[in-house]
mmCIF file of C-alpha atoms in Angstrom:
data_model
loop_
_atom_site.group_PDB
_atom_site.id
_atom_site.type_symbol
_atom_site.label_atom_id
_atom_site.label_comp_id
_atom_site.label_asym_id
_atom_site.label_seq_id
_atom_site.Cartn_x
_atom_site.Cartn_y
_atom_site.Cartn_z
ATOM 1 C CA MET M 205 50.976 33.139 31.695
ATOM 2 C CA ILE M 206 52.691 30.024 29.034
ATOM 3 C CA ARG M 207 52.597 27.743 31.593
ATOM 4 C CA SER M 208 48.146 27.984 31.817
ATOM 5 C CA PHE M 209 47.919 28.372 28.444
ATOM 6 C CA LEU M 210 50.076 24.978 28.275
ATOM 7 C CA HIS M 211 47.807 23.632 31.132
ATOM 8 C CA LEU M 212 44.342 24.355 28.880
ATOM 9 C CA LYS M 213 45.934 22.914 26.231
ATOM 10 C CA GLY M 214 46.590 19.856 27.998
ATOM 11 C CA LEU M 215 42.844 19.105 29.675
ATOM 12 C CA ALA M 216 41.314 19.420 26.442
ATOM 13 C CA MET M 217 44.051 17.173 25.052
ATOM 14 C CA GLN M 218 42.910 14.893 27.473
ATOM 15 C CA SER M 219 39.102 15.702 27.690
ATOM 16 C CA LYS M 220 39.874 14.368 23.429
ATOM 17 C CA TYR M 221 41.133 11.485 24.329
ATOM 18 C CA LEU M 222 38.068 10.591 26.965
ATOM 19 C CA SER M 223 36.107 11.514 24.246
ATOM 20 C CA LEU M 224 37.533 9.522 21.665
ATOM 21 C CA ALA M 225 37.945 6.593 24.196
ATOM 22 C CA LEU M 226 34.502 6.565 25.960
ATOM 23 C CA ILE M 227 32.526 6.763 21.897
ATOM 24 C CA SER M 228 35.146 3.428 20.613
ATOM 25 C CA ALA M 229 33.553 1.989 24.295
ATOM 26 C CA ILE M 230 29.722 2.616 22.966
ATOM 27 C CA LEU M 231 30.853 1.263 19.894
ATOM 28 C CA PHE M 232 32.128 -1.273 21.032
ATOM 29 C CA LEU M 233 28.787 -2.093 22.714
ATOM 30 C CA SER M 234 26.974 -1.637 20.406
ATOM 31 C CA PHE M 235 29.076 -3.883 17.903
ATOM 32 C CA ALA M 236 28.997 -6.599 21.131
ATOM 33 C CA ASN M 237 25.376 -6.963 21.373
ATOM 34 C CA ALA M 238 24.393 -6.107 18.210
ATOM 35 C CA GLN M 239 21.993 -8.844 17.032
ATOM 36 C CA PRO M 240 24.443 -11.445 14.106
ATOM 37 C CA THR M 241 22.666 -10.788 9.955
ATOM 38 C CA PRO M 242 20.764 -14.356 9.122
ATOM 39 C CA SER M 243 23.417 -14.879 7.269
ATOM 40 C CA ASP M 244 26.694 -15.062 10.307
ATOM 41 C CA ALA M 245 24.259 -16.912 12.053
ATOM 42 C CA TRP M 246 23.351 -19.407 9.624
ATOM 43 C CA ASN M 247 27.326 -20.004 9.126
ATOM 44 C CA GLY M 248 27.423 -20.174 12.750
ATOM 45 C CA SER M 249 25.473 -22.023 13.697
ATOM 46 C CA VAL M 250 26.576 -24.643 11.195
ATOM 47 C CA ASP M 251 29.526 -24.711 11.853
ATOM 48 C CA LYS M 252 28.564 -25.009 15.574
ATOM 49 C CA ALA M 253 26.684 -28.226 14.949
ATOM 50 C CA ILE M 254 29.365 -29.661 13.009
ATOM 51 C CA ALA M 255 32.045 -29.523 16.111
ATOM 52 C CA TYR M 256 29.332 -30.996 18.217
ATOM 53 C CA LEU M 257 29.266 -33.783 16.405
ATOM 54 C CA ARG M 258 32.424 -34.280 14.628
ATOM 55 C CA LYS M 259 33.408 -34.589 18.828
ATOM 56 C CA ASN M 260 30.085 -37.387 18.990
ATOM 57 C CA GLN M 261 30.356 -39.514 16.836
ATOM 58 C CA ALA M 262 31.138 -42.832 17.861
ATOM 59 C CA GLU M 263 33.790 -45.492 16.728
ATOM 60 C CA ASP M 264 31.700 -47.059 14.601
ATOM 61 C CA GLY M 265 30.828 -43.962 12.566
ATOM 62 C CA SER M 266 26.756 -43.820 13.476
ATOM 63 C CA TRP M 267 25.941 -41.401 16.226
ATOM 64 C CA SER M 268 22.680 -42.530 18.850
ATOM 65 C CA SER M 269 22.343 -45.644 17.127
ATOM 66 C CA LYS M 270 21.383 -48.012 20.020
ATOM 67 C CA SER M 271 17.833 -45.066 20.105
ATOM 68 C CA SER M 272 17.481 -45.690 15.673
ATOM 69 C CA PRO M 273 19.905 -46.562 12.679
ATOM 70 C CA GLY M 274 17.986 -44.097 11.052
ATOM 71 C CA ILE M 275 19.470 -41.587 12.858
ATOM 72 C CA THR M 276 22.763 -41.596 11.803
ATOM 73 C CA GLY M 277 20.984 -41.043 7.788
ATOM 74 C CA ILE M 278 19.059 -38.121 8.910
ATOM 75 C CA ILE M 279 22.271 -36.314 10.460
ATOM 76 C CA ILE M 280 24.884 -37.204 7.654
ATOM 77 C CA THR M 281 21.351 -35.956 4.766
ATOM 78 C CA GLY M 282 21.595 -32.408 7.131
ATOM 79 C CA LEU M 283 25.404 -31.916 6.812
ATOM 80 C CA LEU M 284 25.819 -33.195 3.200
ATOM 81 C CA LYS M 285 22.985 -31.041 1.776
ATOM 82 C CA THR M 286 23.919 -27.718 4.261
ATOM 83 C CA GLY M 287 27.243 -27.928 1.496
ATOM 84 C CA LYS M 288 29.884 -27.547 4.602
ATOM 85 C CA LEU M 289 31.612 -30.545 3.988
ATOM 86 C CA PRO M 290 32.502 -32.613 1.155
ATOM 87 C CA ALA M 291 31.379 -36.624 1.083
ATOM 88 C CA ASP M 292 35.294 -37.517 1.701
ATOM 89 C CA ASP M 293 35.094 -35.583 4.344
ATOM 90 C CA PRO M 294 36.753 -37.903 7.005
ATOM 91 C CA MET M 295 33.422 -37.510 9.602
ATOM 92 C CA ILE M 296 30.870 -38.344 6.638
ATOM 93 C CA ALA M 297 32.790 -41.086 5.222
ATOM 94 C CA LYS M 298 32.565 -42.567 8.905
ATOM 95 C CA GLY M 299 28.705 -42.300 9.060
ATOM 96 C CA LEU M 300 28.156 -43.653 5.295
ATOM 97 C CA LYS M 301 30.988 -46.614 6.207
ATOM 98 C CA TYR M 302 28.165 -47.545 9.149
ATOM 99 C CA ILE M 303 25.131 -46.196 6.808
ATOM 100 C CA GLU M 304 26.336 -48.992 4.256
ATOM 101 C CA GLY M 305 26.545 -51.997 7.192
ATOM 102 C CA LEU M 306 22.446 -51.023 7.401
ATOM 103 C CA ILE M 307 22.285 -52.306 3.013
ATOM 104 C CA ASN M 308 20.281 -55.163 3.432
ATOM 105 C CA THR M 309 21.165 -57.197 -0.299
ATOM 106 C CA LYS M 310 18.491 -59.710 0.149
ATOM 107 C CA SER M 311 15.592 -57.795 0.634
ATOM 108 C CA GLY M 312 16.626 -54.142 -0.531
ATOM 109 C CA HIS M 313 15.928 -51.788 2.395
ATOM 110 C CA ILE M 314 18.485 -49.918 4.189
ATOM 111 C CA ALA M 315 17.779 -50.988 7.450
ATOM 112 C CA GLY M 316 20.311 -53.503 8.946
ATOM 113 C CA LEU M 317 20.476 -57.388 8.629
ATOM 114 C CA ASP M 318 18.097 -58.167 10.854
ATOM 115 C CA PRO M 319 15.916 -55.100 11.360
ATOM 116 C CA ARG M 320 12.730 -54.518 13.743
ATOM 117 C CA VAL M 321 9.620 -54.370 10.679
ATOM 118 C CA GLN M 322 8.455 -50.669 11.743
ATOM 119 C CA LEU M 323 11.784 -49.846 11.386
ATOM 120 C CA GLN M 324 12.147 -50.672 7.854
ATOM 121 C CA ASN M 325 10.519 -47.480 6.332
ATOM 122 C CA TYR M 326 11.262 -44.757 7.861
ATOM 123 C CA VAL M 327 15.532 -46.142 7.952
ATOM 124 C CA THR M 328 15.081 -46.697 4.793
ATOM 125 C CA SER M 329 14.140 -43.593 3.621
ATOM 126 C CA VAL M 330 16.022 -41.190 5.428
ATOM 127 C CA ASN M 331 19.239 -43.037 4.389
ATOM 128 C CA VAL M 332 18.328 -43.647 1.033
ATOM 129 C CA MET M 333 18.386 -39.400 1.136
ATOM 130 C CA ALA M 334 21.978 -39.552 3.260
ATOM 131 C CA LEU M 335 23.397 -41.661 0.585
ATOM 132 C CA SER M 336 22.488 -39.937 -2.407
ATOM 133 C CA ALA M 337 22.704 -36.518 -0.915
ATOM 134 C CA ALA M 338 26.604 -38.323 -0.866
ATOM 135 C CA ASN M 339 26.203 -38.454 -4.490
ATOM 136 C CA LYS M 340 28.792 -41.436 -5.320
ATOM 137 C CA ASP M 341 27.935 -43.666 -8.425
ATOM 138 C CA SER M 342 29.098 -47.041 -5.914
ATOM 139 C CA TYR M 343 25.551 -46.282 -3.866
ATOM 140 C CA LYS M 344 22.757 -45.869 -6.981
ATOM 141 C CA ALA M 345 22.033 -49.638 -7.604
ATOM 142 C CA VAL M 346 21.721 -49.690 -4.047
ATOM 143 C CA VAL M 347 19.549 -45.823 -3.344
ATOM 144 C CA GLY M 348 17.554 -48.199 -6.952
ATOM 145 C CA ASN M 349 16.833 -50.919 -5.338
ATOM 146 C CA ALA M 350 15.748 -49.587 -1.745
ATOM 147 C CA ALA M 351 13.358 -47.487 -3.767
ATOM 148 C CA LYS M 352 12.232 -50.751 -4.935
ATOM 149 C CA PHE M 353 11.375 -52.264 -1.294
ATOM 150 C CA LEU M 354 10.206 -48.454 -0.216
ATOM 151 C CA LYS M 355 7.526 -48.943 -2.876
ATOM 152 C CA GLN M 356 6.380 -52.173 -2.229
ATOM 153 C CA LEU M 357 5.495 -51.127 1.426
ATOM 154 C CA GLN M 358 3.111 -48.793 -0.410
ATOM 155 C CA TRP M 359 -0.387 -49.648 0.355
ATOM 156 C CA ASP M 360 -2.185 -50.285 -2.885
ATOM 157 C CA GLU M 361 -3.382 -53.259 -5.202
ATOM 158 C CA SER M 362 -1.018 -55.685 -3.494
ATOM 159 C CA GLU M 363 -2.295 -55.711 -0.540
ATOM 160 C CA GLY M 364 -6.100 -55.828 -1.850
ATOM 161 C CA LYS M 365 -6.631 -51.623 -1.520
ATOM 162 C CA ASN M 366 -8.382 -49.621 -3.992
ATOM 163 C CA PRO M 367 -8.287 -45.677 -4.799
ATOM 164 C CA LYS M 368 -11.865 -45.927 -2.668
ATOM 165 C CA ASP M 369 -9.505 -47.340 0.985
ATOM 166 C CA ASP M 370 -8.889 -45.073 3.493
ATOM 167 C CA TYR M 371 -5.292 -46.870 3.588
ATOM 168 C CA TYR M 372 -4.540 -46.286 -1.012
ATOM 169 C CA GLY M 373 -0.863 -45.024 -1.419
ATOM 170 C CA GLY M 374 -0.315 -44.074 2.170
ATOM 171 C CA ALA M 375 2.699 -45.397 3.829
ATOM 172 C CA GLY M 376 3.309 -47.128 7.265
ATOM 173 C CA TYR M 377 6.353 -48.029 9.196
ATOM 174 C CA ASP M 378 5.902 -51.284 7.164
ATOM 175 C CA SER M 379 4.039 -53.146 5.172
ATOM 176 C CA LYS M 380 1.336 -54.013 7.698
ATOM 177 C CA SER M 381 0.869 -51.320 9.501
ATOM 178 C CA ARG M 382 -1.709 -48.410 9.065
ATOM 179 C CA PRO M 383 -0.629 -45.368 7.113
ATOM 180 C CA ASP M 384 0.038 -41.628 7.977
ATOM 181 C CA LEU M 385 1.681 -38.878 6.009
ATOM 182 C CA SER M 386 4.508 -38.389 8.393
ATOM 183 C CA ASN M 387 5.731 -41.970 7.063
ATOM 184 C CA THR M 388 4.218 -41.045 3.625
ATOM 185 C CA ALA M 389 6.502 -37.809 3.497
ATOM 186 C CA PHE M 390 9.432 -39.746 4.044
ATOM 187 C CA TYR M 391 8.933 -41.968 2.129
ATOM 188 C CA LEU M 392 8.544 -39.341 -0.934
ATOM 189 C CA ASP M 393 11.553 -37.699 -0.104
ATOM 190 C CA ALA M 394 13.290 -40.933 -0.027
ATOM 191 C CA LEU M 395 11.697 -41.547 -3.959
ATOM 192 C CA VAL M 396 12.613 -37.929 -5.144
ATOM 193 C CA ALA M 397 16.423 -38.226 -4.209
ATOM 194 C CA ALA M 398 16.507 -41.411 -5.467
ATOM 195 C CA GLY M 399 15.848 -40.230 -8.977
ATOM 196 C CA VAL M 400 12.075 -41.943 -9.298
ATOM 197 C CA ALA M 401 10.011 -40.738 -12.348
ATOM 198 C CA LYS M 402 7.907 -38.223 -11.714
ATOM 199 C CA ASP M 403 5.110 -39.898 -13.633
ATOM 200 C CA ASP M 404 5.984 -42.989 -11.345
ATOM 201 C CA PRO M 405 2.989 -44.233 -10.668
ATOM 202 C CA ALA M 406 4.065 -44.556 -6.500
ATOM 203 C CA PHE M 407 3.630 -40.719 -6.767
ATOM 204 C CA LYS M 408 -0.259 -40.446 -8.022
ATOM 205 C CA LYS M 409 -0.846 -42.978 -5.397
ATOM 206 C CA ALA M 410 0.855 -41.240 -2.808
ATOM 207 C CA MET M 411 -1.380 -38.153 -3.974
ATOM 208 C CA ILE M 412 -4.580 -39.627 -3.619
ATOM 209 C CA PHE M 413 -3.623 -40.790 0.900
ATOM 210 C CA VAL M 414 -2.209 -37.540 1.068
ATOM 211 C CA SER M 415 -5.291 -35.906 0.401
ATOM 212 C CA ARG M 416 -7.221 -37.369 2.139
ATOM 213 C CA CYS M 417 -5.480 -35.957 5.017
ATOM 214 C CA GLN M 418 -6.667 -33.071 4.541
ATOM 215 C CA ASN M 419 -9.360 -30.464 6.171
ATOM 216 C CA LEU M 420 -10.883 -29.846 2.648
ATOM 217 C CA LYS M 421 -14.105 -31.359 1.407
ATOM 218 C CA SER M 422 -13.123 -31.944 -2.392
ATOM 219 C CA GLU M 423 -13.835 -34.629 -5.519
ATOM 220 C CA ASN M 424 -9.564 -35.120 -3.978
ATOM 221 C CA ASN M 425 -11.177 -35.849 -0.365
ATOM 222 C CA ASP M 426 -14.576 -38.076 -0.156
ATOM 223 C CA GLN M 427 -13.522 -38.432 3.219
ATOM 224 C CA PRO M 428 -16.591 -37.571 5.952
ATOM 225 C CA TRP M 429 -14.406 -35.282 8.658
ATOM 226 C CA ALA M 430 -13.082 -33.382 5.032
ATOM 227 C CA GLY M 431 -15.857 -30.718 5.727
ATOM 228 C CA LYS M 432 -16.248 -29.742 9.080
ATOM 229 C CA ILE M 433 -13.710 -27.401 9.395
ATOM 230 C CA ASN M 434 -12.475 -27.383 5.866
ATOM 231 C CA ASP M 435 -9.598 -24.695 6.189
ATOM 232 C CA GLY M 436 -6.599 -26.712 4.315
ATOM 233 C CA SER M 437 -5.232 -28.045 7.180
ATOM 234 C CA PHE M 438 -3.628 -31.438 7.662
ATOM 235 C CA ILE M 439 -3.690 -34.428 9.945
ATOM 236 C CA TYR M 440 -1.772 -37.550 11.040
ATOM 237 C CA SER M 441 -3.289 -40.014 9.393
ATOM 238 C CA ALA M 442 -6.878 -40.254 7.094
ATOM 239 C CA ALA M 443 -7.268 -44.672 7.560
ATOM 240 C CA GLU M 444 -9.135 -46.157 10.077
ATOM 241 C CA GLY M 445 -12.065 -43.121 10.336
ATOM 242 C CA GLY M 446 -8.772 -40.469 10.498
ATOM 243 C CA GLY M 447 -5.951 -40.086 13.731
ATOM 244 C CA VAL M 448 -4.669 -36.944 14.741
ATOM 245 C CA ARG M 449 -1.172 -36.209 17.095
ATOM 246 C CA ASN M 450 -2.452 -33.109 18.380
ATOM 247 C CA ALA M 451 -5.058 -34.328 20.463
ATOM 248 C CA ASP M 452 -6.136 -38.182 22.222
ATOM 249 C CA GLY M 453 -8.469 -37.912 19.301
ATOM 250 C CA PRO M 454 -11.425 -36.584 16.936
ATOM 251 C CA GLU M 455 -13.686 -33.908 18.498
ATOM 252 C CA LYS M 456 -16.958 -34.729 19.794
ATOM 253 C CA ASP M 457 -18.849 -33.771 15.964
ATOM 254 C CA GLY M 458 -16.269 -35.811 14.511
ATOM 255 C CA SER M 459 -13.974 -33.065 13.254
ATOM 256 C CA MET M 460 -9.877 -33.426 13.392
ATOM 257 C CA PRO M 461 -8.413 -29.337 13.542
ATOM 258 C CA GLY M 462 -4.869 -30.276 11.751
ATOM 259 C CA TYR M 463 -1.283 -29.049 12.528
ATOM 260 C CA ALA M 464 1.623 -26.742 11.038
ATOM 261 C CA SER M 465 4.148 -30.458 10.703
ATOM 262 C CA MET M 466 1.469 -32.438 9.462
ATOM 263 C CA THR M 467 0.623 -29.774 6.758
ATOM 264 C CA TYR M 468 3.626 -28.396 5.631
ATOM 265 C CA ALA M 469 4.464 -31.717 5.539
ATOM 266 C CA GLY M 470 1.133 -32.761 2.993
ATOM 267 C CA ILE M 471 1.958 -29.438 1.322
ATOM 268 C CA LYS M 472 5.852 -30.915 0.115
ATOM 269 C CA SER M 473 4.104 -33.977 -0.552
ATOM 270 C CA MET M 474 1.546 -33.094 -2.949
ATOM 271 C CA ILE M 475 4.401 -31.037 -4.783
ATOM 272 C CA TYR M 476 6.341 -33.671 -5.581
ATOM 273 C CA CYS M 477 3.048 -35.919 -5.967
ATOM 274 C CA GLY M 478 2.921 -33.638 -9.055
ATOM 275 C CA VAL M 479 -0.177 -31.166 -7.462
ATOM 276 C CA SER M 480 0.461 -27.326 -8.367
ATOM 277 C CA LYS M 481 1.389 -24.734 -7.215
ATOM 278 C CA ASN M 482 -1.729 -22.937 -7.557
ATOM 279 C CA ASP M 483 -4.239 -26.313 -7.105
ATOM 280 C CA PRO M 484 -6.738 -25.793 -4.681
ATOM 281 C CA ARG M 485 -5.847 -27.606 -2.913
ATOM 282 C CA VAL M 486 -1.800 -26.394 -1.917
ATOM 283 C CA LYS M 487 -3.591 -22.839 -2.159
ATOM 284 C CA LYS M 488 -5.707 -23.736 0.883
ATOM 285 C CA ALA M 489 -2.774 -25.494 2.924
ATOM 286 C CA TYR M 490 -0.694 -22.795 2.123
ATOM 287 C CA GLU M 491 -3.290 -19.740 3.784
ATOM 288 C CA TRP M 492 -3.466 -22.032 6.886
ATOM 289 C CA VAL M 493 0.156 -21.751 7.029
ATOM 290 C CA SER M 494 0.806 -18.225 6.803
ATOM 291 C CA ASN M 495 -1.854 -17.193 8.600
ATOM 292 C CA ASN M 496 -0.681 -19.108 11.831
ATOM 293 C CA TYR M 497 2.905 -18.446 11.407
ATOM 294 C CA SER M 498 5.261 -19.066 13.937
ATOM 295 C CA LEU M 499 8.760 -20.196 15.157
ATOM 296 C CA GLU M 500 8.357 -20.561 18.819
ATOM 297 C CA SER M 501 5.833 -22.974 18.677
ATOM 298 C CA ASN M 502 3.883 -26.198 15.896
ATOM 299 C CA PRO M 503 0.815 -24.125 15.144
ATOM 300 C CA GLY M 504 -2.408 -26.465 15.221
ATOM 301 C CA MET M 505 -1.094 -27.832 18.108
ATOM 302 C CA PRO M 506 -2.212 -27.475 22.010
ATOM 303 C CA PRO M 507 -0.446 -24.424 24.968
ATOM 304 C CA GLN M 508 0.631 -28.164 26.292
ATOM 305 C CA ARG M 509 1.679 -29.762 23.121
ATOM 306 C CA ALA M 510 3.539 -26.619 21.914
ATOM 307 C CA ALA M 511 6.513 -27.875 21.186
ATOM 308 C CA TRP M 512 5.628 -31.513 20.701
ATOM 309 C CA GLY M 513 8.045 -32.156 17.435
ATOM 310 C CA LEU M 514 8.903 -28.570 16.972
ATOM 311 C CA PHE M 515 12.388 -29.923 15.237
ATOM 312 C CA TYR M 516 10.513 -32.229 13.110
ATOM 313 C CA TYR M 517 8.141 -28.631 12.396
ATOM 314 C CA TYR M 518 11.293 -26.812 11.420
ATOM 315 C CA ASN M 519 12.358 -29.340 9.173
ATOM 316 C CA THR M 520 8.975 -29.803 7.459
ATOM 317 C CA MET M 521 8.227 -26.020 7.494
ATOM 318 C CA ALA M 522 12.046 -25.084 5.557
ATOM 319 C CA LYS M 523 11.368 -28.338 2.945
ATOM 320 C CA ALA M 524 7.621 -27.119 2.123
ATOM 321 C CA LEU M 525 8.302 -23.598 2.261
ATOM 322 C CA ASP M 526 11.300 -24.260 -0.346
ATOM 323 C CA ALA M 527 9.516 -26.767 -2.829
ATOM 324 C CA LEU M 528 7.047 -23.859 -2.467
ATOM 325 C CA GLU M 529 9.568 -21.097 -4.182
ATOM 326 C CA ILE M 530 8.303 -18.375 -1.073
ATOM 327 C CA ASP M 531 10.618 -15.886 0.519
ATOM 328 C CA ASP M 532 7.805 -14.066 1.798
ATOM 329 C CA VAL M 533 5.376 -15.397 3.750
ATOM 330 C CA LYS M 534 2.690 -13.137 5.252
ATOM 331 C CA ASP M 535 0.834 -13.674 8.181
ATOM 332 C CA SER M 536 -2.721 -12.578 9.312
ATOM 333 C CA LYS M 537 -2.292 -9.379 10.338
ATOM 334 C CA GLY M 538 -0.510 -8.837 7.061
ATOM 335 C CA VAL M 539 3.155 -8.650 8.813
ATOM 336 C CA SER M 540 5.477 -9.839 6.385
ATOM 337 C CA HIS M 541 8.749 -12.592 7.163
ATOM 338 C CA ILE M 542 11.690 -12.920 5.364
ATOM 339 C CA TRP M 543 11.379 -17.052 6.685
ATOM 340 C CA LYS M 544 14.544 -18.760 5.916
ATOM 341 C CA ASN M 545 16.486 -15.092 7.975
ATOM 342 C CA GLU M 546 14.108 -15.544 10.784
ATOM 343 C CA LEU M 547 15.165 -19.373 11.200
ATOM 344 C CA SER M 548 18.366 -19.124 10.683
ATOM 345 C CA LEU M 549 17.868 -16.470 13.651
ATOM 346 C CA THR M 550 15.451 -18.086 16.067
ATOM 347 C CA LEU M 551 17.824 -21.939 15.363
ATOM 348 C CA ALA M 552 21.624 -20.082 16.211
ATOM 349 C CA LYS M 553 19.257 -18.663 19.750
ATOM 350 C CA LYS M 554 17.726 -22.385 20.712
ATOM 351 C CA GLN M 555 21.178 -24.063 20.086
ATOM 352 C CA SER M 556 22.873 -24.562 23.041
ATOM 353 C CA PRO M 557 26.773 -23.786 24.034
ATOM 354 C CA ASP M 558 28.192 -27.544 22.894
ATOM 355 C CA GLY M 559 26.944 -26.417 19.575
ATOM 356 C CA SER M 560 23.926 -28.907 19.853
ATOM 357 C CA TRP M 561 20.464 -28.738 19.562
ATOM 358 C CA SER M 562 17.771 -30.847 22.157
ATOM 359 C CA ASN M 563 14.060 -30.256 22.790
ATOM 360 C CA PRO M 564 12.898 -29.741 26.837
ATOM 361 C CA GLN M 565 9.053 -31.552 25.187
ATOM 362 C CA ASP M 566 10.777 -34.807 24.748
ATOM 363 C CA ARG M 567 8.759 -36.183 23.128
ATOM 364 C CA TRP M 568 9.059 -38.464 19.470
ATOM 365 C CA MET M 569 12.503 -39.208 20.573
ATOM 366 C CA GLU M 570 13.063 -35.520 20.844
ATOM 367 C CA GLY M 571 15.142 -35.633 23.341
ATOM 368 C CA ASP M 572 18.101 -36.796 21.813
ATOM 369 C CA PRO M 573 21.026 -34.311 20.719
ATOM 370 C CA ASN M 574 21.816 -36.092 17.498
ATOM 371 C CA LEU M 575 18.615 -36.781 16.690
ATOM 372 C CA VAL M 576 17.412 -33.060 16.846
ATOM 373 C CA THR M 577 20.588 -31.324 15.536
ATOM 374 C CA GLY M 578 20.129 -33.482 12.773
ATOM 375 C CA PHE M 579 16.941 -32.226 12.282
ATOM 376 C CA ALA M 580 18.046 -28.434 12.812
ATOM 377 C CA LEU M 581 20.928 -28.990 9.714
ATOM 378 C CA MET M 582 18.317 -30.440 7.338
ATOM 379 C CA ALA M 583 15.547 -27.496 8.133
ATOM 380 C CA LEU M 584 18.992 -25.033 7.902
ATOM 381 C CA SER M 585 19.650 -26.753 4.419
ATOM 382 C CA HIS M 586 16.402 -25.103 3.761
ATOM 383 C CA ALA M 587 17.327 -21.518 4.612
ATOM 384 C CA LYS M 588 20.770 -20.501 3.761
ATOM 385 C CA PRO M 589 19.661 -16.441 3.815
ATOM 386 C CA LYS M 590 20.292 -14.869 0.652
ATOM 387 C CA LYS M 591 23.251 -13.226 0.801
#
């Protein structure tokens, strides 16, 4: 009798332990399969990117220097802006030393001793951003000289242009190239990073060009195509009758649909130029991006080009929404998007096991994992989730 009782008690104890083990296993699997929090995703992505970049930095401190001397500036800016590493970190210090080697004291730019002319704006702009992010007194004069050099590239009266000309206020690859919104946006990023006064004429001139790149007929945009769509989106360039990158040319009626990367670039550029967040131009542009909210493609691009410039898009999106001080974007269906959380999780999913990012649609150099990792870090630096 006693033996039977003890046997039954033993079975009950075994059953209890099995139940506990089963519950523990279920909990373990639940935690293992659980989505990381946005903060965990952000920190994990940045840490893995740092590890990847440490392994892939060249001896001279650069990354992908044969492709462009500006890629190192993008990476250093992204690394420093995330706040994870100080300027005296060995990897950062080597990268800054490489950029120092690009300083051209004679011309004032930061694009090398004998650079291709077409590199002068982009490369100098991103290197100004990198040196400014390092926040060293020794760089102040260099950054100031570079800002002066960049202002010489802006199309204005010194090139025989006046405010009625569609080149006026814009910046291109160099002082001779047709201006476009992408070059102008980087140019303005650099002026802001360099601490150029908000009332500087360069911003007022740029505001004229940027406004003309918008699909919005108003006193600020006199271009013949501006009112054909009138949705507030931005195109690549207003110069020479207008230019696009989401199609091979204007529509048959002369209209030029905008796309998200340029629309976000337009928004942040207007904010940098002193345009109020309540200005009709900004409000209309924000209406367009919120109605076309997506992290899976570059909205406004046709399906076959959906991923063109995707990581460039993430960067301009994060900068623009950060400049607008907007945390919650409501799309056309009324769905709210806490964009910093969503962008952090999206980039975590797209990150390769080695810590890098790359774009399978290798357009505009986005097949280069070093460049794309730099863009991703720059985006994440503006998208740190709130705890």
